[in-house]
Amino acid sequence: MKFLCALSFLLASAVAAAAPFGHLENVSTQRAVFLADKLVQKQPITYCVQKGDFETVTAPLADLALQTQAALNEWTRGVALHIEAAGRSKEFAGLLPLLKGAKFTEVPCDLSKHPAAGAFFLARKNAQEADITVLASAAYCEGHFHRTSSFYTEQMPPAKPFICLQTRYASIPSDKENLSQTGLSDEQKDILTNAKKVLSRTTAPDYSSDDQRRLWILNRLYSYDGPTYLAAVTHEMGHAFGLADEYTGISVDPLYKTAEPVSGIMKRLYDPLGCSEVDGMIILLDRYTHTARTFTSFCGDGVTFVSGVQKVAKNTPTKLRVRPGVLERWSLMPASPTTKAMLYESVRQADALDDDTRTAAASLGEADEIYSRGMVKAGGIRQGSWLFIARRGKQYRTARVQYNASGRVAQVRLVQLTATQAAKYFAEMKTAEKSPLSVDK
């Protein structure tokens, strides 16, 4: 793995644009499976790391474990450092003890409940099922799951959540292939020379913002030919706590998501955990502790969060979902922080109607496709007055549908809308596919 890395290249990543954040949808329905639950309960979090036993994984297990421990500490003590460095310790005094007091214990992996694990991993003595398991195995990740990239999942019971890591990443500090220090500063050379110490500092009682800065410089130095284990496991560990990807809209909760897709560790493995990940963790812990808080984003971009939801002056899209015959969009509304409701829109072809749309639009007759628009609460429960437009060729029929508090149709009435007005709703949704939103495809 080459380490030729110009100083200007490192500085470019350090001043990267603020990242957005999003929470995983399952945080609302399966909160106990995420590490945030144990964190707020002040319980020790157990983790284990194991390499594939029937393949060549060059990185020493001790190095992988050290990078995993650093990742866990970044999502807890590292977030606390960001809060303190911003001079906002008093504002978040209730959260700092949780973050700084996080306890992590490494145990031997018990993989007896993992799918087909026996074909890839040997049993360990004194094994224990960890809260989060990290498995470094191309054979398991790709050969068994047919995934070409690393992934996190909590959706394979009875196994507890686990991370499957590909083995192509650079391992700090053992991967020293083609090491070159051309163009590096004295500090960068010192960081490379003391790489293991820089990693180990994440667990020190006096771990500081300067230590954190050096950690991510080290990560960047090892990232010339591709990401590191540190970056990959830090990204996947973000999911383990409850944060979603930012390079795709898959599995993200559109209510607990910012609107501007830029960069950060949950979007790009070359960037450090930054200001918006701090926003995301604060809001995640507030959700788990039922804390209603108003605060401004750590990114300093004029964004304010009210009870965990971004405050907006007008309807602001946060998520698109594209499926065969279906286009959906969710938008925050000015009232969303209070109502916890969103504006939902969709265009569905006739052969891709869901039951709710089919029931509500029954009075509109046959259609090539149907546009719908209205308010939804958690779980997709429809509320209030909805607009439905059925298009058949160049003909349009429109209805207003009233939903009751339980999300059932209470009243349907046909209304008049010009063809020009109706066509605009369809056209706007088609245009939305080209927006910079992270898309769930």
PDB file of N, CA and C in Angstrom, residues 120 311 415:
ATOM      1  N   PHE A 120     -16.211 -20.739   7.457  1.00  0.00           N
ATOM      2  CA  PHE A 120     -15.246 -19.670   7.234  1.00  0.00           C
ATOM      3  C   PHE A 120     -14.399 -19.357   8.471  1.00  0.00           C
ATOM      4  N   LYS A 311     -34.919  22.284  11.417  1.00  0.00           N
ATOM      5  CA  LYS A 311     -35.901  23.347  11.244  1.00  0.00           C
ATOM      6  C   LYS A 311     -35.781  23.914   9.833  1.00  0.00           C
ATOM      7  N   VAL A 415     -62.520  16.492  -7.191  1.00  0.00           N
ATOM      8  CA  VAL A 415     -62.293  17.937  -7.290  1.00  0.00           C
ATOM      9  C   VAL A 415     -61.811  18.252  -8.695  1.00  0.00           C
TER      10      VAL A 415
END
